[in-house]
Short mmCIF file of C-alpha atoms in Angstrom, two decimals:
data_model
loop_
_atom_site.label_atom_id
_atom_site.label_comp_id
_atom_site.label_asym_id
_atom_site.label_seq_id
_atom_site.Cartn_x
_atom_site.Cartn_y
_atom_site.Cartn_z
CA MET A 1 0.00 0.00 0.00
CA ASN A 2 1.42 3.37 -0.99
CA HIS A 3 0.15 6.14 1.27
CA ASN A 4 1.72 9.10 -0.54
CA ALA A 5 1.47 10.82 2.83
CA LYS A 6 2.32 14.50 3.13
CA SER A 7 2.11 14.93 6.90
CA ILE A 8 0.89 13.44 10.13
CA ARG A 9 -0.70 15.73 12.70
CA PRO A 10 -1.44 14.49 16.19
CA PHE A 11 -4.15 16.04 18.34
CA ILE A 12 -3.04 16.92 21.85
CA GLY A 13 -4.94 18.34 24.79
CA ALA A 14 -4.28 21.15 27.21
CA LYS A 15 -4.98 21.49 30.89
CA ASN A 16 -4.99 25.28 30.48
CA PHE A 17 -5.50 26.10 26.81
CA GLU A 18 -4.25 29.71 26.97
CA VAL A 19 -1.09 28.77 28.87
CA SER A 20 -0.36 25.97 26.40
CA ARG A 21 -0.94 28.28 23.44
CA SER A 22 1.55 30.74 24.88
CA PHE A 23 4.06 27.97 25.63
CA TYR A 24 4.03 26.55 22.10
CA SER A 25 4.35 30.02 20.60
CA ASP A 26 7.34 30.68 22.87
CA LEU A 27 8.78 27.33 21.76
CA GLY A 28 8.81 28.67 18.20
CA PHE A 29 5.72 27.10 16.68
CA GLU A 30 3.47 29.28 14.51
CA GLU A 31 -0.18 29.24 15.64
CA SER A 32 -3.23 29.34 13.40
CA VAL A 33 -6.48 29.60 15.36
CA LEU A 34 -9.10 27.22 13.96
CA SER A 35 -11.82 27.81 16.55
CA PRO A 36 -12.07 29.11 20.11
CA ASP A 37 -11.13 25.60 21.30
CA MET A 38 -8.56 24.48 18.72
CA SER A 39 -5.40 25.75 17.06
CA VAL A 40 -2.87 24.21 14.74
CA PHE A 41 0.79 24.84 15.53
CA LYS A 42 3.31 24.54 12.70
CA THR A 43 7.03 24.47 12.18
CA GLY A 44 8.25 23.91 8.65
CA THR A 45 6.10 21.19 7.12
CA MET A 46 5.16 19.64 10.48
CA ALA A 47 2.18 20.49 12.64
CA PHE A 48 -0.03 19.39 15.51
CA TYR A 49 -3.47 20.36 16.77
CA LEU A 50 -3.89 21.76 20.28
CA GLN A 51 -7.34 21.31 21.77
CA ASN A 52 -8.99 22.94 24.73
CA ALA A 53 -9.60 19.50 26.19
CA TYR A 54 -8.10 17.76 29.18
CA VAL A 55 -8.42 14.09 30.08
CA LYS A 56 -5.77 13.31 32.68
CA ASP A 57 -5.12 9.70 31.60
CA TRP A 58 -4.81 10.78 27.96
CA ILE A 59 -2.48 13.70 28.67
CA ASP A 60 -0.37 11.69 31.13
CA ASN A 61 0.22 9.06 28.43
CA THR A 62 0.91 11.36 25.49
CA MET A 63 4.43 11.50 24.10
CA ILE A 64 5.59 13.13 20.87
CA PHE A 65 8.92 12.60 19.17
CA MET A 66 10.23 15.37 16.93
CA GLU A 67 13.45 14.81 15.03
CA VAL A 68 15.70 17.87 14.91
CA GLU A 69 18.84 18.40 12.88
CA ASN A 70 21.12 19.10 15.83
CA VAL A 71 20.04 18.33 19.40
CA SER A 72 22.90 20.28 20.96
CA ASN A 73 21.93 23.45 19.11
CA PHE A 74 18.28 22.83 19.89
CA TRP A 75 19.05 22.39 23.60
CA ASN A 76 21.07 25.62 23.71
CA GLU A 77 18.24 27.57 22.07
CA LEU A 78 15.67 25.87 24.31
CA THR A 79 17.44 26.73 27.56
CA ALA A 80 18.00 30.32 26.40
CA LEU A 81 14.20 30.76 26.31
CA ASN A 82 14.03 30.53 30.14
CA LEU A 83 10.76 28.62 29.86
CA THR A 84 11.05 27.13 33.35
CA GLU A 85 10.92 30.65 34.79
CA LYS A 86 7.81 31.59 32.78
CA TYR A 87 5.89 28.30 33.14
CA GLU A 88 5.97 26.73 36.59
CA SER A 89 4.81 23.27 35.53
CA ILE A 90 7.19 22.55 32.64
CA LYS A 91 10.29 20.44 32.98
CA LEU A 92 13.39 20.25 30.79
CA VAL A 93 15.59 17.15 30.79
CA PRO A 94 19.11 17.53 29.34
CA ILE A 95 20.48 15.61 26.37
CA ARG A 96 20.97 11.88 26.74
CA ASN A 97 23.26 9.92 24.45
CA LEU A 98 21.72 6.61 23.40
CA ASP A 99 22.72 3.81 21.02
CA TRP A 100 20.47 5.21 18.23
CA GLY A 101 21.35 8.89 18.71
CA LYS A 102 20.62 11.53 21.32
CA GLU A 103 17.62 13.37 22.65
CA CYS A 104 16.41 15.86 25.21
CA PHE A 105 12.97 16.11 26.78
CA VAL A 106 10.38 18.79 27.50
CA HIS A 107 7.28 18.30 29.62
CA ASP A 108 4.75 20.89 28.43
CA PRO A 109 2.47 22.85 30.83
CA SER A 110 -0.09 20.02 30.79
CA GLY A 111 2.45 17.24 31.25
CA ILE A 112 2.80 16.02 27.66
CA LEU A 113 6.28 14.62 27.11
CA TRP A 114 8.11 15.85 24.02
CA HIS A 115 11.23 14.01 22.82
CA PHE A 116 13.51 16.13 20.63
CA GLY A 117 15.98 13.75 19.01
CA GLU A 118 18.78 13.42 16.53
CA PHE A 119 19.50 10.02 14.95
CA ASN A 120 23.06 8.79 14.42
CA LYS A 121 24.17 9.30 10.86
#
């Protein structure tokens, strides 16, 4: 089966929609408001939908992996944003070197775990 896919866009929830909108904008995503309860956030050709919806079990089990070109550069830019000072509930986890590559982690204001990784070449 040939999908000819152009993108994949997960839907994620937010415990506090306005705080999450602000967080993702600060993280460098471009927001397009679709309705009072949903926005799409884009970077390059990738995107995800943020919903004004919170189901604890769903949010607590949501993880997203985003491949970046250079994790070290990404980490330096990420820490320069001082997000942990602006958002009390987020958490940043430094780069880990693994057998497949390296990654760092960000827990968003709702608790969603983002993996930002770089595969070995």
